[in-house]
Every structure is written in C-alpha cells, then in structure tokens.
Amino acid sequence: MNPSKHLLIKTINHEKVDRTPIWIMRQAGRYLPEYIRTKNKAGGFMGLIRNPELACEVTMQPLARYSLDSAILFSDILVVADMFEMNLRFEDKVGPIFDNPLRTESDLSALPNELDVSKLSYVNETIKNIKTELKDSLPLIGFIGSPWTVATYLVEGNSTKKFTHIKNMMTSNQNLLEKILEMITKGSIDYVNEQIKHGVDALMIFDTWGGLLSKDQYYNFSIKYIENIISSTNTSHVPIIYYSRSKSNFDMLKNMGIDCVGISSENNLGDIYQSLDKKIAVQGNFNPDILREDKSLIKKEVVRTLESFPYESGHVFNLGSGITPDIDPDKVSYLVEQVHEISSK
Ligand code: CP3
C-alpha cells in the first residue's frame, strides 16, 4: 500500500495516528436541510445521483458542517443496474423499486448480453468534480454493493425485508441465482476499475444483507463473488472496507483481501479485531439511535465505543448503520467534536 497523508488511510494501514478518524454512513442525507433543498432542485433522488454537479454539491455538504475525515461519493449501490438496463426508481417512504424484477430465466435473457460501463459515466464525472473540490484535503471513498446484496433488490424488486423470492430461488433455481450473481460481479469489476481510475482513495463494499445467509451460503452466494471482484480489479493501492450487518461468520473475512471491516452496533469492535488476528482494521460501530438522546448519553456512548477498541491504531469511528432522517444535525456536531476530543487524549 502506498503511504498516505490522510488520517483515514493511515488508520486503516495501522500507522501511528494522533486521534481516531471519523466519518458517518449516509453523512450526506435527509437529516440535513441543505440536502433536501438540493434534492428538490434536482427533481428527486435519482435526478440528484445522475447530476454530477449537484451530486458533488451534496457530497461536500456534511464536510462544510463537520470536521469529518473523509468524503464518500454520493450515489447508490443500485446504480449498477444501469448496466443491466433495469430501470431503477425511488419512491418516498418506499425506497428503491425495479418494476421488472429478475425472477425467471427469461427475465434474465431479456437483459443486454454485453455490459457497457459507460452507462455509469455520470459517476466518473461526479468523482472528478469531488476530487477537484477536495484538492486532496480529504480522501474520497467510492463504493459498490456486494453482488448478493444488489441481487436481493434485483430479484425482490423492492426493499422488502422478507426476501421471499431470492430465498426461494436459492433452493429452487440455484443456477439462475448464480447467473445473476455472475452478471453483477462482471459489471462491478468494470465499475470498480472506473471508480479507481477516476481517483477514489478507498473502496467500500456494502454487503448489507450478507447476514441473512448461513455460513456455507455466505461463502457460496456472497464472499466468493466479492473475492472475485477484489482479485480482478486493480485495488493494490486502494484500501477496501467491507461492511455487513452480520453478527457472525467474521472468520470468513480473514483471507478475502480486505483492509478494514465495518461493524454494526450489536458487535464489539475489540472482539472482532482480535478474532481477525488484529490484521484488519475495524470501522464503526456507534449506535445511530443514541443520536436521538441527550448530549450526556452521546458522550458516554462515544467513550464506551472508543474504549471497546483499546489499541493504538486501526479503528475508524463511524455509526453501526446509516444515519436516519430524524436526527438533529447539532447532535452530529457534538458527536464529531467528542470523538476528536476524547480520542486525542
Ligand atoms: O453514505 C453515503 O452518504 C453515500 C451514499 C449512499 C447512499 N446509499 C445514498 C442514499 C450509500 C453508500 C448508499 C448505500 C446503500 N444503498 C446501501 C448499503 C448501505 C446500507 O444502508 O445498508 C443500500 C442497501 C442501498 C439501497 C437503498 N438506497 C435503499 C434500500 C434506500 C431506501 C432506504 C433509505 O435509507 O432511504 C436507499 C435510499 C438512499 N440512498 C438515500 C440516500 C441518501 C435516501 C434517499 C432520499 O434522499 O430520498
């Protein structure tokens, strides 16, 4: 890995640091009034993602408010579906919707044979704009969804929490599921290479729904495809952060080529760090619900989170899952200040 001046990257590399870096999952989002304004100007979430000027603007919004240690590309894991010519739309209070989900062989054969990554060129433009704005003052995290997690949306067609269709496919038509996972993997390899070429400094892989799977299934339907993406892309100088809401199966992550693991709030940072032989940095895992409480409780929880990682370097402070729209932005200021102050003591 190349040396970096950025606190985030140094921490992931286990270099000595003066304090714990912090960024926030969904840091550019609906809890910020300026985000809502820009989103309305863009005509909604998809319009915002597809507009490189406005997507850059919202990426920068949380950085103007808070002393965060990284930017994250403003986009979504589901834009990869542009390469499959599947129409993605978002509805307020419903989330992502694919009107023609992939449930049968003929659904799949209706998609293009050749995947064309230039359909995602608006993301490259956004990355270029953000890099220009940042002037290398902070690193930029790019990201993809894991093939498994993306597949849950392509097959279900929406954000159902039941996962009926994909679970059914796993038993009744494993071959079709594998073809879908291979297609997403192939597209993701090209897409990751484009993000790296355009200058992202780290890459996060969101395997949000990896935790639905049993140990064997987890390897066969999720990890295996991620390993393929990592080994087929030019990530040697770009640290990889892997995130799942999983509560178990962490030992599977030892050999997959990741540098940092994002951990949800029900897990203990130090325990997982130890179980991964202290070789993979950890990111997390402040409970976002605590941001609804008063400042004394927020502080207490910051102390607890920092104390759960009693090592010199290798912890990136973050939430255990994305920040929700109901959070008061002032509470986020307080959180960031406390992490700066307490971790530098
Ligand atoms: O973290 C960031 O600030 C970067 C941008 C980002 C978004 N989504 C923007 C977004 C990232 C990294 C994601 C990842 C993502 N998207 C995941 C994995 C992480 C996780 O949350 O578990 C998943 C599963 C998705 C798919 C997705 N996008 C869903 C299910 C939803 C609806 C639910 C929700 O949280 O609103 C989205 C919408 C979404 N993605 C919003 C934002 C800012 C809100 C949309 C709006 O403003 O209307």
JSON list of C-alpha atoms in Angstrom, two decimals, residues 195-287:
[
{"chain": "A", "resi": 195, "resn": "GLN", "atom": "CA", "xyz": [-14.02, 4.49, -9.89]},
{"chain": "A", "resi": 196, "resn": "ILE", "atom": "CA", "xyz": [-10.36, 3.77, -9.17]},
{"chain": "A", "resi": 197, "resn": "LYS", "atom": "CA", "xyz": [-9.24, 5.23, -12.48]},
{"chain": "A", "resi": 198, "resn": "HIS", "atom": "CA", "xyz": [-11.11, 8.44, -11.67]},
{"chain": "A", "resi": 199, "resn": "GLY", "atom": "CA", "xyz": [-9.41, 8.79, -8.31]},
{"chain": "A", "resi": 200, "resn": "VAL", "atom": "CA", "xyz": [-11.27, 7.26, -5.35]},
{"chain": "A", "resi": 201, "resn": "ASP", "atom": "CA", "xyz": [-8.87, 6.80, -2.42]},
{"chain": "A", "resi": 202, "resn": "ALA", "atom": "CA", "xyz": [-10.64, 3.86, -0.79]},
{"chain": "A", "resi": 203, "resn": "LEU", "atom": "CA", "xyz": [-13.39, 1.47, -1.81]},
{"chain": "A", "resi": 204, "resn": "MET", "atom": "CA", "xyz": [-16.23, 0.31, 0.40]},
{"chain": "A", "resi": 205, "resn": "ILE", "atom": "CA", "xyz": [-18.19, -2.86, -0.37]},
{"chain": "A", "resi": 206, "resn": "PHE", "atom": "CA", "xyz": [-21.66, -2.86, 1.18]},
{"chain": "A", "resi": 207, "resn": "ASP", "atom": "CA", "xyz": [-22.80, -6.42, 1.88]},
{"chain": "A", "resi": 208, "resn": "THR", "atom": "CA", "xyz": [-25.68, -5.20, 4.00]},
{"chain": "A", "resi": 209, "resn": "TRP", "atom": "CA", "xyz": [-27.71, -8.42, 3.63]},
{"chain": "A", "resi": 210, "resn": "GLY", "atom": "CA", "xyz": [-24.81, -10.91, 3.85]},
{"chain": "A", "resi": 211, "resn": "GLY", "atom": "CA", "xyz": [-26.04, -11.60, 7.38]},
{"chain": "A", "resi": 212, "resn": "LEU", "atom": "CA", "xyz": [-29.17, -13.30, 6.03]},
{"chain": "A", "resi": 213, "resn": "LEU", "atom": "CA", "xyz": [-27.08, -16.27, 4.94]},
{"chain": "A", "resi": 214, "resn": "SER", "atom": "CA", "xyz": [-25.90, -19.34, 6.84]},
{"chain": "A", "resi": 215, "resn": "LYS", "atom": "CA", "xyz": [-22.15, -20.00, 6.96]},
{"chain": "A", "resi": 216, "resn": "ASP", "atom": "CA", "xyz": [-21.93, -22.11, 3.78]},
{"chain": "A", "resi": 217, "resn": "GLN", "atom": "CA", "xyz": [-24.39, -19.94, 1.90]},
{"chain": "A", "resi": 218, "resn": "TYR", "atom": "CA", "xyz": [-22.47, -16.84, 2.97]},
{"chain": "A", "resi": 219, "resn": "TYR", "atom": "CA", "xyz": [-19.35, -18.10, 1.24]},
{"chain": "A", "resi": 220, "resn": "ASN", "atom": "CA", "xyz": [-21.11, -19.56, -1.80]},
{"chain": "A", "resi": 221, "resn": "PHE", "atom": "CA", "xyz": [-23.51, -16.70, -2.53]},
{"chain": "A", "resi": 222, "resn": "SER", "atom": "CA", "xyz": [-21.67, -13.66, -1.22]},
{"chain": "A", "resi": 223, "resn": "ILE", "atom": "CA", "xyz": [-17.99, -13.85, -0.22]},
{"chain": "A", "resi": 224, "resn": "LYS", "atom": "CA", "xyz": [-16.92, -15.89, -3.26]},
{"chain": "A", "resi": 225, "resn": "TYR", "atom": "CA", "xyz": [-18.16, -13.18, -5.65]},
{"chain": "A", "resi": 226, "resn": "ILE", "atom": "CA", "xyz": [-16.57, -10.37, -3.61]},
{"chain": "A", "resi": 227, "resn": "GLU", "atom": "CA", "xyz": [-13.24, -12.24, -3.67]},
{"chain": "A", "resi": 228, "resn": "ASN", "atom": "CA", "xyz": [-13.58, -12.39, -7.43]},
{"chain": "A", "resi": 229, "resn": "ILE", "atom": "CA", "xyz": [-14.16, -8.62, -7.65]},
{"chain": "A", "resi": 230, "resn": "ILE", "atom": "CA", "xyz": [-11.19, -7.87, -5.38]},
{"chain": "A", "resi": 231, "resn": "SER", "atom": "CA", "xyz": [-8.82, -10.17, -7.25]},
{"chain": "A", "resi": 232, "resn": "SER", "atom": "CA", "xyz": [-9.97, -8.94, -10.68]},
{"chain": "A", "resi": 233, "resn": "THR", "atom": "CA", "xyz": [-9.59, -5.21, -10.00]},
{"chain": "A", "resi": 234, "resn": "ASN", "atom": "CA", "xyz": [-6.58, -3.02, -9.59]},
{"chain": "A", "resi": 235, "resn": "THR", "atom": "CA", "xyz": [-7.03, -2.31, -5.87]},
{"chain": "A", "resi": 236, "resn": "SER", "atom": "CA", "xyz": [-3.45, -2.73, -4.67]},
{"chain": "A", "resi": 237, "resn": "HIS", "atom": "CA", "xyz": [-3.14, 0.96, -3.68]},
{"chain": "A", "resi": 238, "resn": "VAL", "atom": "CA", "xyz": [-6.79, 1.42, -2.64]},
{"chain": "A", "resi": 239, "resn": "PRO", "atom": "CA", "xyz": [-7.79, 0.07, 0.78]},
{"chain": "A", "resi": 240, "resn": "ILE", "atom": "CA", "xyz": [-11.01, -1.93, 0.86]},
{"chain": "A", "resi": 241, "resn": "ILE", "atom": "CA", "xyz": [-13.60, -1.57, 3.60]},
{"chain": "A", "resi": 242, "resn": "TYR", "atom": "CA", "xyz": [-16.15, -4.38, 3.80]},
{"chain": "A", "resi": 243, "resn": "TYR", "atom": "CA", "xyz": [-19.46, -3.79, 5.59]},
{"chain": "A", "resi": 244, "resn": "SER", "atom": "CA", "xyz": [-22.17, -6.24, 6.56]},
{"chain": "A", "resi": 245, "resn": "ARG", "atom": "CA", "xyz": [-24.88, -6.17, 9.21]},
{"chain": "A", "resi": 246, "resn": "SER", "atom": "CA", "xyz": [-23.83, -9.70, 10.09]},
{"chain": "A", "resi": 247, "resn": "LYS", "atom": "CA", "xyz": [-23.47, -10.79, 13.72]},
{"chain": "A", "resi": 248, "resn": "SER", "atom": "CA", "xyz": [-21.31, -13.82, 12.98]},
{"chain": "A", "resi": 249, "resn": "ASN", "atom": "CA", "xyz": [-19.10, -15.54, 10.41]},
{"chain": "A", "resi": 250, "resn": "PHE", "atom": "CA", "xyz": [-16.36, -12.95, 10.76]},
{"chain": "A", "resi": 251, "resn": "ASP", "atom": "CA", "xyz": [-13.57, -15.54, 10.36]},
{"chain": "A", "resi": 252, "resn": "MET", "atom": "CA", "xyz": [-14.60, -15.90, 6.74]},
{"chain": "A", "resi": 253, "resn": "LEU", "atom": "CA", "xyz": [-13.24, -12.37, 6.17]},
{"chain": "A", "resi": 254, "resn": "LYS", "atom": "CA", "xyz": [-9.64, -13.23, 7.06]},
{"chain": "A", "resi": 255, "resn": "ASN", "atom": "CA", "xyz": [-8.46, -14.23, 3.61]},
{"chain": "A", "resi": 256, "resn": "MET", "atom": "CA", "xyz": [-10.66, -12.27, 1.26]},
{"chain": "A", "resi": 257, "resn": "GLY", "atom": "CA", "xyz": [-8.25, -9.38, 0.73]},
{"chain": "A", "resi": 258, "resn": "ILE", "atom": "CA", "xyz": [-9.98, -6.61, 2.69]},
{"chain": "A", "resi": 259, "resn": "ASP", "atom": "CA", "xyz": [-8.20, -3.99, 4.80]},
{"chain": "A", "resi": 260, "resn": "CYS", "atom": "CA", "xyz": [-10.99, -2.85, 7.11]},
{"chain": "A", "resi": 261, "resn": "VAL", "atom": "CA", "xyz": [-14.31, -4.27, 8.27]},
{"chain": "A", "resi": 262, "resn": "GLY", "atom": "CA", "xyz": [-17.35, -2.10, 9.03]},
{"chain": "A", "resi": 263, "resn": "ILE", "atom": "CA", "xyz": [-19.19, -3.39, 12.07]},
{"chain": "A", "resi": 264, "resn": "SER", "atom": "CA", "xyz": [-22.79, -2.89, 13.16]},
{"chain": "A", "resi": 265, "resn": "SER", "atom": "CA", "xyz": [-23.74, -1.78, 16.66]},
{"chain": "A", "resi": 266, "resn": "GLU", "atom": "CA", "xyz": [-24.56, -5.18, 18.15]},
{"chain": "A", "resi": 267, "resn": "ASN", "atom": "CA", "xyz": [-20.93, -6.32, 17.85]},
{"chain": "A", "resi": 268, "resn": "ASN", "atom": "CA", "xyz": [-17.87, -5.38, 19.91]},
{"chain": "A", "resi": 269, "resn": "LEU", "atom": "CA", "xyz": [-15.03, -3.66, 18.00]},
{"chain": "A", "resi": 270, "resn": "GLY", "atom": "CA", "xyz": [-12.15, -5.09, 20.05]},
{"chain": "A", "resi": 271, "resn": "ASP", "atom": "CA", "xyz": [-13.54, -8.64, 19.99]},
{"chain": "A", "resi": 272, "resn": "ILE", "atom": "CA", "xyz": [-13.85, -8.66, 16.23]},
{"chain": "A", "resi": 273, "resn": "TYR", "atom": "CA", "xyz": [-10.45, -7.04, 15.78]},
{"chain": "A", "resi": 274, "resn": "GLN", "atom": "CA", "xyz": [-8.92, -9.80, 17.88]},
{"chain": "A", "resi": 275, "resn": "SER", "atom": "CA", "xyz": [-10.82, -12.52, 16.09]},
{"chain": "A", "resi": 276, "resn": "LEU", "atom": "CA", "xyz": [-9.32, -11.24, 12.83]},
{"chain": "A", "resi": 277, "resn": "ASP", "atom": "CA", "xyz": [-5.81, -11.53, 14.35]},
{"chain": "A", "resi": 278, "resn": "LYS", "atom": "CA", "xyz": [-5.51, -7.71, 14.63]},
{"chain": "A", "resi": 279, "resn": "LYS", "atom": "CA", "xyz": [-4.63, -7.60, 10.94]},
{"chain": "A", "resi": 280, "resn": "ILE", "atom": "CA", "xyz": [-7.80, -6.00, 9.59]},
{"chain": "A", "resi": 281, "resn": "ALA", "atom": "CA", "xyz": [-8.79, -2.52, 10.81]},
{"chain": "A", "resi": 282, "resn": "VAL", "atom": "CA", "xyz": [-12.32, -2.02, 12.14]},
{"chain": "A", "resi": 283, "resn": "GLN", "atom": "CA", "xyz": [-14.88, 0.69, 11.41]},
{"chain": "A", "resi": 284, "resn": "GLY", "atom": "CA", "xyz": [-17.93, 1.56, 13.47]},
{"chain": "A", "resi": 285, "resn": "ASN", "atom": "CA", "xyz": [-19.95, 1.00, 15.48]},
{"chain": "A", "resi": 286, "resn": "PHE", "atom": "CA", "xyz": [-21.77, 3.78, 17.39]},
{"chain": "A", "resi": 287, "resn": "ASN", "atom": "CA", "xyz": [-25.49, 3.04, 17.63]}
]
